[in-house]
PDB file of C-alpha atoms in Angstrom:
ATOM      1  CA  UNK A  25     117.678   3.904  55.621  1.00 36.00           C
ATOM      2  CA  UNK A  26     115.917   5.121  58.764  1.00 42.00           C
ATOM      3  CA  UNK A  27     117.104   8.761  58.754  1.00 52.00           C
ATOM      4  CA  UNK A  28     117.209  11.594  56.263  1.00 69.00           C
ATOM      5  CA  UNK A  29     120.830  12.701  56.022  1.00 74.00           C
ATOM      6  CA  UNK A  30     119.929  15.646  53.841  1.00 75.00           C
ATOM      7  CA  UNK A  31     117.497  16.960  56.417  1.00 82.00           C
ATOM      8  CA  UNK A  32     120.023  16.482  59.210  1.00 87.00           C
ATOM      9  CA  UNK A  33     122.679  18.360  57.193  1.00 85.00           C
ATOM     10  CA  UNK A  34     120.311  21.259  56.470  1.00 87.00           C
ATOM     11  CA  UNK A  35     119.345  21.475  60.175  1.00 91.00           C
ATOM     12  CA  UNK A  36     122.953  21.405  61.383  1.00 90.00           C
ATOM     13  CA  UNK A  37     124.012  24.029  58.788  1.00 92.00           C
ATOM     14  CA  UNK A  38     121.096  26.284  59.926  1.00 91.00           C
ATOM     15  CA  UNK A  39     121.958  25.909  63.607  1.00 91.00           C
ATOM     16  CA  UNK A  40     125.646  26.599  62.946  1.00 90.00           C
ATOM     17  CA  UNK A  41     124.724  29.651  60.911  1.00 91.00           C
ATOM     18  CA  UNK A  42     122.358  30.849  63.612  1.00 90.00           C
ATOM     19  CA  UNK A  43     125.126  30.553  66.265  1.00 86.00           C
ATOM     20  CA  UNK A  44     127.630  32.425  64.020  1.00 84.00           C
ATOM     21  CA  UNK A  45     125.145  35.203  63.319  1.00 88.00           C
ATOM     22  CA  UNK A  46     124.156  35.511  66.991  1.00 83.00           C
ATOM     23  CA  UNK A  47     127.826  35.857  67.928  1.00 79.00           C
ATOM     24  CA  UNK A  48     128.347  38.569  65.288  1.00 78.00           C
ATOM     25  CA  UNK A  49     125.273  40.701  66.165  1.00 80.00           C
ATOM     26  CA  UNK A  50     125.124  40.247  69.894  1.00 79.00           C
ATOM     27  CA  UNK A  51     127.941  38.443  71.756  1.00 76.00           C
ATOM     28  CA  UNK A  52     130.792  40.201  69.921  1.00 74.00           C
ATOM     29  CA  UNK A  53     129.436  43.574  71.050  1.00 78.00           C
ATOM     30  CA  UNK A  54     129.097  42.364  74.548  1.00 78.00           C
ATOM     31  CA  UNK A  55     132.738  41.206  74.620  1.00 73.00           C
ATOM     32  CA  UNK A  56     133.863  44.620  73.337  1.00 78.00           C
ATOM     33  CA  UNK A  57     131.782  46.334  75.947  1.00 79.00           C
ATOM     34  CA  UNK A  58     133.410  44.243  78.750  1.00 73.00           C
ATOM     35  CA  UNK A  59     136.877  45.093  77.484  1.00 74.00           C
ATOM     36  CA  UNK A  60     136.044  48.833  77.229  1.00 76.00           C
ATOM     37  CA  UNK A  61     134.603  48.819  80.840  1.00 79.00           C
ATOM     38  CA  UNK A  62     137.696  46.999  82.186  1.00 73.00           C
ATOM     39  CA  UNK A  63     140.062  49.384  80.457  1.00 73.00           C
ATOM     40  CA  UNK A  64     138.146  52.368  81.729  1.00 75.00           C
ATOM     41  CA  UNK A  65     138.306  51.057  85.288  1.00 73.00           C
ATOM     42  CA  UNK A  66     141.875  49.803  85.326  1.00 68.00           C
ATOM     43  CA  UNK A  67     143.714  51.353  82.409  1.00 69.00           C
ATOM     44  CA  UNK A  68     145.932  49.235  80.105  1.00 73.00           C
ATOM     45  CA  UNK A  69     145.113  45.496  80.484  1.00 66.00           C
ATOM     46  CA  UNK A  70     147.543  42.623  80.224  1.00 73.00           C
ATOM     47  CA  UNK A  71     147.357  40.465  77.118  1.00 72.00           C
ATOM     48  CA  UNK A  72     146.109  37.454  79.100  1.00 76.00           C
ATOM     49  CA  UNK A  73     143.324  39.515  80.597  1.00 69.00           C
ATOM     50  CA  UNK A  74     142.273  40.831  77.143  1.00 65.00           C
ATOM     51  CA  UNK A  75     142.169  37.253  75.810  1.00 68.00           C
ATOM     52  CA  UNK A  76     140.106  36.090  78.730  1.00 71.00           C
ATOM     53  CA  UNK A  77     137.566  38.946  78.276  1.00 64.00           C
ATOM     54  CA  UNK A  78     137.415  38.388  74.565  1.00 67.00           C
ATOM     55  CA  UNK A  79     137.072  34.632  74.850  1.00 72.00           C
ATOM     56  CA  UNK A  80     134.159  33.221  72.814  1.00 69.00           C
ATOM     57  CA  UNK A  81     131.523  30.892  74.234  1.00 72.00           C
ATOM     58  CA  UNK A  82     132.478  27.224  73.472  1.00 77.00           C
ATOM     59  CA  UNK A  83     129.275  26.519  71.575  1.00 82.00           C
ATOM     60  CA  UNK A  84     129.563  29.648  69.567  1.00 78.00           C
ATOM     61  CA  UNK A  85     133.165  28.883  68.712  1.00 79.00           C
ATOM     62  CA  UNK A  86     132.092  25.437  67.517  1.00 86.00           C
ATOM     63  CA  UNK A  87     129.344  26.920  65.373  1.00 86.00           C
ATOM     64  CA  UNK A  88     131.758  29.455  63.835  1.00 81.00           C
ATOM     65  CA  UNK A  89     134.199  26.665  63.020  1.00 85.00           C
ATOM     66  CA  UNK A  90     131.632  24.220  61.624  1.00 90.00           C
ATOM     67  CA  UNK A  91     129.473  26.607  59.652  1.00 90.00           C
ATOM     68  CA  UNK A  92     131.724  27.052  56.551  1.00 89.00           C
ATOM     69  CA  UNK A  93     132.474  23.321  56.446  1.00 91.00           C
ATOM     70  CA  UNK A  94     128.798  22.330  56.709  1.00 92.00           C
ATOM     71  CA  UNK A  95     127.866  24.926  54.127  1.00 91.00           C
ATOM     72  CA  UNK A  96     130.386  23.599  51.586  1.00 90.00           C
ATOM     73  CA  UNK A  97     129.292  20.037  52.181  1.00 88.00           C
ATOM     74  CA  UNK A  98     125.640  20.972  51.859  1.00 90.00           C
ATOM     75  CA  UNK A  99     126.227  22.837  48.521  1.00 90.00           C
ATOM     76  CA  UNK A 100     128.333  20.020  47.103  1.00 89.00           C
ATOM     77  CA  UNK A 101     126.000  17.199  48.231  1.00 87.00           C
ATOM     78  CA  UNK A 102     122.778  18.943  47.253  1.00 87.00           C
ATOM     79  CA  UNK A 103     123.679  20.513  43.924  1.00 90.00           C
ATOM     80  CA  UNK A 104     126.940  19.054  42.556  1.00 93.00           C
ATOM     81  CA  UNK A 105     127.807  15.469  43.425  1.00 95.00           C
ATOM     82  CA  UNK A 106     126.794  12.943  46.084  1.00 93.00           C
ATOM     83  CA  UNK A 107     128.442   9.606  47.026  1.00 93.00           C
ATOM     84  CA  UNK A 108     126.460   6.382  47.390  1.00 94.00           C
ATOM     85  CA  UNK A 109     127.361   2.773  48.274  1.00 93.00           C
ATOM     86  CA  UNK A 110     125.864  -0.095  46.295  1.00 95.00           C
ATOM     87  CA  UNK A 111     124.161  -2.417  48.810  1.00 93.00           C
ATOM     88  CA  UNK A 112     122.839  -5.155  46.517  1.00 95.00           C
ATOM     89  CA  UNK A 113     123.632  -7.129  43.386  1.00 96.00           C
ATOM     90  CA  UNK A 114     120.710  -5.900  41.239  1.00 98.00           C
ATOM     91  CA  UNK A 115     123.024  -3.876  38.940  1.00 98.00           C
ATOM     92  CA  UNK A 116     125.684  -6.558  38.344  1.00 98.00           C
ATOM     93  CA  UNK A 117     127.846  -6.761  36.360  1.00 98.00           C
ATOM     94  CA  UNK A 118     127.890  -2.973  35.901  1.00 98.00           C
ATOM     95  CA  UNK A 119     128.091  -2.366  39.675  1.00 98.00           C
ATOM     96  CA  UNK A 120     129.108  -4.728  42.394  1.00 96.00           C
ATOM     97  CA  UNK A 121     128.079  -4.941  46.049  1.00 95.00           C
ATOM     98  CA  UNK A 122     130.433  -2.658  47.887  1.00 95.00           C
ATOM     99  CA  UNK A 123     131.072  -0.226  44.997  1.00 97.00           C
ATOM    100  CA  UNK A 124     131.138   3.440  46.051  1.00 96.00           C
ATOM    101  CA  UNK A 125     129.768   5.610  43.284  1.00 97.00           C
ATOM    102  CA  UNK A 126     129.482   9.286  42.481  1.00 97.00           C
ATOM    103  CA  UNK A 127     126.176  10.763  41.320  1.00 97.00           C
ATOM    104  CA  UNK A 128     125.831  13.957  39.315  1.00 97.00           C
ATOM    105  CA  UNK A 129     123.080  15.939  41.173  1.00 95.00           C
ATOM    106  CA  UNK A 130     122.668  18.723  38.673  1.00 94.00           C
ATOM    107  CA  UNK A 131     122.538  16.679  35.447  1.00 96.00           C
ATOM    108  CA  UNK A 132     118.781  16.464  35.496  1.00 97.00           C
ATOM    109  CA  UNK A 133     118.240  19.852  37.067  1.00 95.00           C
ATOM    110  CA  UNK A 134     118.938  21.698  40.319  1.00 92.00           C
ATOM    111  CA  UNK A 135     116.670  20.639  43.119  1.00 91.00           C
ATOM    112  CA  UNK A 136     116.186  22.138  46.581  1.00 88.00           C
ATOM    113  CA  UNK A 137     117.590  20.015  49.430  1.00 86.00           C
ATOM    114  CA  UNK A 138     115.198  17.794  51.415  1.00 81.00           C
ATOM    115  CA  UNK A 139     111.994  18.732  49.485  1.00 83.00           C
ATOM    116  CA  UNK A 140     113.446  17.971  46.055  1.00 84.00           C
ATOM    117  CA  UNK A 141     111.639  20.682  44.155  1.00 87.00           C
ATOM    118  CA  UNK A 142     113.314  21.308  40.784  1.00 91.00           C
ATOM    119  CA  UNK A 143     114.249  24.979  40.494  1.00 91.00           C
ATOM    120  CA  UNK A 144     116.449  24.955  37.342  1.00 92.00           C
ATOM    121  CA  UNK A 145     115.625  22.369  34.650  1.00 93.00           C
ATOM    122  CA  UNK A 146     118.621  20.873  32.843  1.00 93.00           C
ATOM    123  CA  UNK A 147     118.778  17.616  30.908  1.00 96.00           C
ATOM    124  CA  UNK A 148     116.208  14.775  30.805  1.00 96.00           C
ATOM    125  CA  UNK A 149     117.074  11.126  31.351  1.00 97.00           C
ATOM    126  CA  UNK A 150     118.045   9.190  28.255  1.00 97.00           C
ATOM    127  CA  UNK A 151     117.508   5.512  27.538  1.00 97.00           C
ATOM    128  CA  UNK A 152     120.483   3.637  28.991  1.00 97.00           C
ATOM    129  CA  UNK A 153     121.309   6.173  31.720  1.00 98.00           C
ATOM    130  CA  UNK A 154     122.096   4.712  35.224  1.00 98.00           C
ATOM    131  CA  UNK A 155     120.092   6.714  37.667  1.00 98.00           C
ATOM    132  CA  UNK A 156     119.658   6.992  41.423  1.00 97.00           C
ATOM    133  CA  UNK A 157     116.088   7.751  42.510  1.00 97.00           C
ATOM    134  CA  UNK A 158     113.895   7.578  45.535  1.00 95.00           C
ATOM    135  CA  UNK A 159     111.982   4.324  45.677  1.00 97.00           C
ATOM    136  CA  UNK A 160     108.380   5.251  44.812  1.00 97.00           C
ATOM    137  CA  UNK A 161     106.957   2.925  47.467  1.00 97.00           C
ATOM    138  CA  UNK A 162     109.291   4.279  50.165  1.00 95.00           C
ATOM    139  CA  UNK A 163     110.940   7.662  49.271  1.00 92.00           C
ATOM    140  CA  UNK A 164     113.283   7.336  52.250  1.00 89.00           C
ATOM    141  CA  UNK A 165     115.141   4.566  50.381  1.00 93.00           C
ATOM    142  CA  UNK A 166     117.393   5.252  47.412  1.00 94.00           C
ATOM    143  CA  UNK A 167     117.478   2.849  44.430  1.00 97.00           C
ATOM    144  CA  UNK A 168     119.780   2.668  41.457  1.00 98.00           C
ATOM    145  CA  UNK A 169     118.673   1.204  38.105  1.00 98.00           C
ATOM    146  CA  UNK A 170     119.064   1.758  34.327  1.00 98.00           C
ATOM    147  CA  UNK A 171     116.554   3.806  32.419  1.00 98.00           C
ATOM    148  CA  UNK A 172     114.834   1.580  29.781  1.00 98.00           C
ATOM    149  CA  UNK A 173     111.632   3.449  28.973  1.00 98.00           C
ATOM    150  CA  UNK A 174     111.027   7.107  28.428  1.00 98.00           C
ATOM    151  CA  UNK A 175     107.670   9.018  28.720  1.00 98.00           C
ATOM    152  CA  UNK A 176     105.297   7.739  26.004  1.00 98.00           C
ATOM    153  CA  UNK A 177     107.348   4.536  25.292  1.00 98.00           C
ATOM    154  CA  UNK A 178     105.701   1.102  25.010  1.00 98.00           C
ATOM    155  CA  UNK A 179     107.987  -1.258  26.813  1.00 98.00           C
ATOM    156  CA  UNK A 180     107.761  -5.035  26.405  1.00 98.00           C
ATOM    157  CA  UNK A 181     109.628  -7.835  28.094  1.00 98.00           C
ATOM    158  CA  UNK A 182     109.460 -11.218  26.406  1.00 97.00           C
ATOM    159  CA  UNK A 183     111.799 -14.169  26.443  1.00 96.00           C
ATOM    160  CA  UNK A 184     114.198 -12.029  28.534  1.00 97.00           C
ATOM    161  CA  UNK A 185     114.430  -9.433  25.764  1.00 97.00           C
ATOM    162  CA  UNK A 186     113.507  -5.798  26.062  1.00 98.00           C
ATOM    163  CA  UNK A 187     111.235  -4.381  23.439  1.00 98.00           C
ATOM    164  CA  UNK A 188     110.953  -0.618  22.951  1.00 98.00           C
ATOM    165  CA  UNK A 189     107.981   0.519  20.870  1.00 97.00           C
ATOM    166  CA  UNK A 190     107.889  -2.982  19.352  1.00 97.00           C
ATOM    167  CA  UNK A 191     111.629  -3.159  18.522  1.00 96.00           C
ATOM    168  CA  UNK A 192     113.725  -5.815  20.279  1.00 97.00           C
ATOM    169  CA  UNK A 193     116.854  -4.358  21.855  1.00 97.00           C
ATOM    170  CA  UNK A 194     120.013  -6.128  20.540  1.00 97.00           C
ATOM    171  CA  UNK A 195     121.591  -8.799  22.776  1.00 97.00           C
ATOM    172  CA  UNK A 196     124.910 -10.633  22.159  1.00 98.00           C
ATOM    173  CA  UNK A 197     126.077 -13.622  24.235  1.00 97.00           C
ATOM    174  CA  UNK A 198     129.572 -12.963  25.649  1.00 98.00           C
ATOM    175  CA  UNK A 199     130.064 -15.750  28.120  1.00 97.00           C
ATOM    176  CA  UNK A 200     128.410 -18.716  29.939  1.00 96.00           C
ATOM    177  CA  UNK A 201     128.998 -18.759  33.675  1.00 96.00           C
ATOM    178  CA  UNK A 202     130.338 -21.286  34.547  1.00 94.00           C
ATOM    179  CA  UNK A 203     131.388 -22.482  31.066  1.00 91.00           C
ATOM    180  CA  UNK A 204     130.262 -26.062  31.894  1.00 90.00           C
ATOM    181  CA  UNK A 205     126.653 -26.450  33.060  1.00 91.00           C
ATOM    182  CA  UNK A 206     126.063 -22.644  33.052  1.00 94.00           C
ATOM    183  CA  UNK A 207     123.670 -21.023  35.541  1.00 95.00           C
ATOM    184  CA  UNK A 208     124.072 -17.506  34.259  1.00 96.00           C
ATOM    185  CA  UNK A 209     124.781 -15.756  30.920  1.00 97.00           C
ATOM    186  CA  UNK A 210     126.821 -12.526  30.425  1.00 98.00           C
ATOM    187  CA  UNK A 211     125.136 -10.564  27.643  1.00 98.00           C
ATOM    188  CA  UNK A 212     125.990  -7.388  25.821  1.00 98.00           C
ATOM    189  CA  UNK A 213     122.778  -5.354  25.406  1.00 98.00           C
ATOM    190  CA  UNK A 214     122.171  -2.187  23.453  1.00 97.00           C
ATOM    191  CA  UNK A 215     119.511   0.266  24.634  1.00 95.00           C
ATOM    192  CA  UNK A 216     119.171   2.983  22.041  1.00 84.00           C
ATOM    193  CA  UNK A 217     122.798   4.056  21.569  1.00 88.00           C
ATOM    194  CA  UNK A 218     124.048   2.768  24.895  1.00 93.00           C
ATOM    195  CA  UNK A 219     125.829  -0.604  24.990  1.00 97.00           C
ATOM    196  CA  UNK A 220     126.293  -2.304  28.363  1.00 98.00           C
ATOM    197  CA  UNK A 221     126.545  -5.738  29.926  1.00 98.00           C
ATOM    198  CA  UNK A 222     123.735  -7.583  31.764  1.00 98.00           C
ATOM    199  CA  UNK A 223     123.353 -10.912  33.503  1.00 98.00           C
ATOM    200  CA  UNK A 224     120.563 -13.337  32.609  1.00 97.00           C
ATOM    201  CA  UNK A 225     119.909 -16.506  34.588  1.00 97.00           C
ATOM    202  CA  UNK A 226     119.529 -19.808  32.789  1.00 95.00           C
ATOM    203  CA  UNK A 227     115.915 -20.287  33.814  1.00 93.00           C
ATOM    204  CA  UNK A 228     112.558 -20.269  32.096  1.00 93.00           C
ATOM    205  CA  UNK A 229     111.378 -16.748  31.134  1.00 93.00           C
ATOM    206  CA  UNK A 230     108.467 -15.092  32.936  1.00 90.00           C
ATOM    207  CA  UNK A 231     105.148 -14.485  31.217  1.00 93.00           C
ATOM    208  CA  UNK A 232     105.441 -11.714  28.604  1.00 96.00           C
ATOM    209  CA  UNK A 233     104.370  -8.267  29.757  1.00 97.00           C
ATOM    210  CA  UNK A 234     104.005  -4.784  28.322  1.00 98.00           C
ATOM    211  CA  UNK A 235     103.773  -1.313  29.839  1.00 98.00           C
ATOM    212  CA  UNK A 236     103.126   2.193  28.480  1.00 98.00           C
ATOM    213  CA  UNK A 237     105.212   4.803  30.287  1.00 98.00           C
ATOM    214  CA  UNK A 238     103.168   7.855  31.485  1.00 98.00           C
ATOM    215  CA  UNK A 239     104.250  11.405  30.809  1.00 98.00           C
ATOM    216  CA  UNK A 240     106.790  12.642  33.421  1.00 97.00           C
ATOM    217  CA  UNK A 241     107.765   9.125  34.448  1.00 98.00           C
ATOM    218  CA  UNK A 242     110.426   6.469  33.535  1.00 98.00           C
ATOM    219  CA  UNK A 243     110.620   2.733  33.297  1.00 98.00           C
ATOM    220  CA  UNK A 244     113.823   1.321  34.961  1.00 98.00           C
ATOM    221  CA  UNK A 245     115.434  -2.118  35.184  1.00 98.00           C
ATOM    222  CA  UNK A 246     118.419  -3.630  36.892  1.00 98.00           C
ATOM    223  CA  UNK A 247     121.271  -5.085  34.803  1.00 98.00           C
ATOM    224  CA  UNK A 248     121.049  -8.326  36.809  1.00 98.00           C
ATOM    225  CA  UNK A 249     117.773  -8.988  35.063  1.00 97.00           C
ATOM    226  CA  UNK A 250     116.499 -11.987  36.988  1.00 97.00           C
ATOM    227  CA  UNK A 251     117.563 -10.611  40.355  1.00 97.00           C
ATOM    228  CA  UNK A 252     116.275  -7.081  40.375  1.00 98.00           C
ATOM    229  CA  UNK A 253     113.293  -5.426  42.023  1.00 97.00           C
ATOM    230  CA  UNK A 254     112.389  -2.812  39.419  1.00 98.00           C
ATOM    231  CA  UNK A 255     109.625  -1.279  37.307  1.00 98.00           C
ATOM    232  CA  UNK A 256     108.473  -4.657  36.104  1.00 98.00           C
ATOM    233  CA  UNK A 257     107.141  -5.280  39.621  1.00 97.00           C
ATOM    234  CA  UNK A 258     106.251  -1.907  41.196  1.00 98.00           C
ATOM    235  CA  UNK A 259     105.809   0.515  38.302  1.00 98.00           C
ATOM    236  CA  UNK A 260     107.334   3.777  37.147  1.00 98.00           C
ATOM    237  CA  UNK A 261     109.678   6.373  38.533  1.00 98.00           C
ATOM    238  CA  UNK A 262     108.221   9.966  38.585  1.00 97.00           C
ATOM    239  CA  UNK A 263     110.659  12.698  37.532  1.00 96.00           C
ATOM    240  CA  UNK A 264     110.345  14.358  40.923  1.00 95.00           C
ATOM    241  CA  UNK A 265     111.931  11.262  42.603  1.00 96.00           C
ATOM    242  CA  UNK A 266     115.087  11.382  40.504  1.00 96.00           C
ATOM    243  CA  UNK A 267     118.221  12.074  42.527  1.00 95.00           C
ATOM    244  CA  UNK A 268     120.846  12.177  39.794  1.00 96.00           C
ATOM    245  CA  UNK A 269     122.886  10.350  37.149  1.00 97.00           C
ATOM    246  CA  UNK A 270     125.524   7.828  38.333  1.00 98.00           C
ATOM    247  CA  UNK A 271     128.785   8.525  36.468  1.00 97.00           C
ATOM    248  CA  UNK A 272     131.722   6.899  38.272  1.00 98.00           C
ATOM    249  CA  UNK A 273     132.935   4.256  40.695  1.00 97.00           C
ATOM    250  CA  UNK A 274     135.624   5.724  42.902  1.00 96.00           C
ATOM    251  CA  UNK A 275     136.154   2.924  45.467  1.00 96.00           C
ATOM    252  CA  UNK A 276     135.216  -0.638  46.325  1.00 95.00           C
ATOM    253  CA  UNK A 277     134.900  -1.663  49.916  1.00 93.00           C
ATOM    254  CA  UNK A 278     133.451  -5.121  50.409  1.00 86.00           C
ATOM    255  CA  UNK A 279     132.912  -4.977  54.189  1.00 84.00           C
ATOM    256  CA  UNK A 280     134.246  -3.510  57.384  1.00 81.00           C
ATOM    257  CA  UNK A 281     136.812  -6.259  57.801  1.00 87.00           C
ATOM    258  CA  UNK A 282     138.500  -5.622  54.371  1.00 88.00           C
ATOM    259  CA  UNK A 283     140.599  -2.757  53.086  1.00 92.00           C
ATOM    260  CA  UNK A 284     139.169  -0.217  50.616  1.00 92.00           C
ATOM    261  CA  UNK A 285     140.150  -0.972  47.049  1.00 94.00           C
ATOM    262  CA  UNK A 286     140.898   1.839  44.612  1.00 94.00           C
ATOM    263  CA  UNK A 287     142.184  -0.377  41.734  1.00 94.00           C
ATOM    264  CA  UNK A 288     138.828  -0.440  39.886  1.00 92.00           C
ATOM    265  CA  UNK A 289     138.102   3.208  39.504  1.00 96.00           C
ATOM    266  CA  UNK A 290     136.012   3.638  36.381  1.00 97.00           C
ATOM    267  CA  UNK A 291     133.189   5.479  34.664  1.00 97.00           C
ATOM    268  CA  UNK A 292     129.701   4.000  34.565  1.00 97.00           C
ATOM    269  CA  UNK A 293     128.136   3.149  31.242  1.00 92.00           C
TER     270      UNK A 293
END
């Protein structure tokens, strides 16, 4: 992502508001003065002449039309809900490449657009939440992962099993893919009280590792465990980089040459 859409939206809304206000406080008065002067000089004016004298500047008219639309979009996107598209397979099988998701922007607190400062605290992330956040190594990029570790937790990963404060998180084999000579396993995993599915490759496990989650930060992992760039490799997610909680898939669109698919609308667990 090489541009900040939130910043662009804020700037456009500000410029539209500026044009609308300038018209109200300055240009509208000038139009009325022109009409009054013309009426004083020539008496009653034809309707077409009145319309011409009262005609708004094209840019001002555009600002007046766009301002309420931009303002509504800014409020919805910044404080209520924001759409995202899944670009990679790191969250399979929960989310597929091409899924369009909705993210609750206020669940973890109301934040100011662009700068992200939290102004009204709300809930805190829970183990098992699927969250969108700004990638700590490049905040211009949004990532989506599942919260595994909370502040103060001791997280271990051994033999492809998650340990939380020394307790292994339950895993149940659901399916081998493909059934003959499998290369991947479909697993039901429970994190705290949240049950969800993950993929595990049939490959040797990595060296065991353990992390202690600092205060105000979170440990996240992708559900496609052997194909996810997550906290195991680059560290923790600070609270100030959280964008929101993913709660629904509303559309799937594989690529530009296919039709959008609305048959798999679902909530995200």
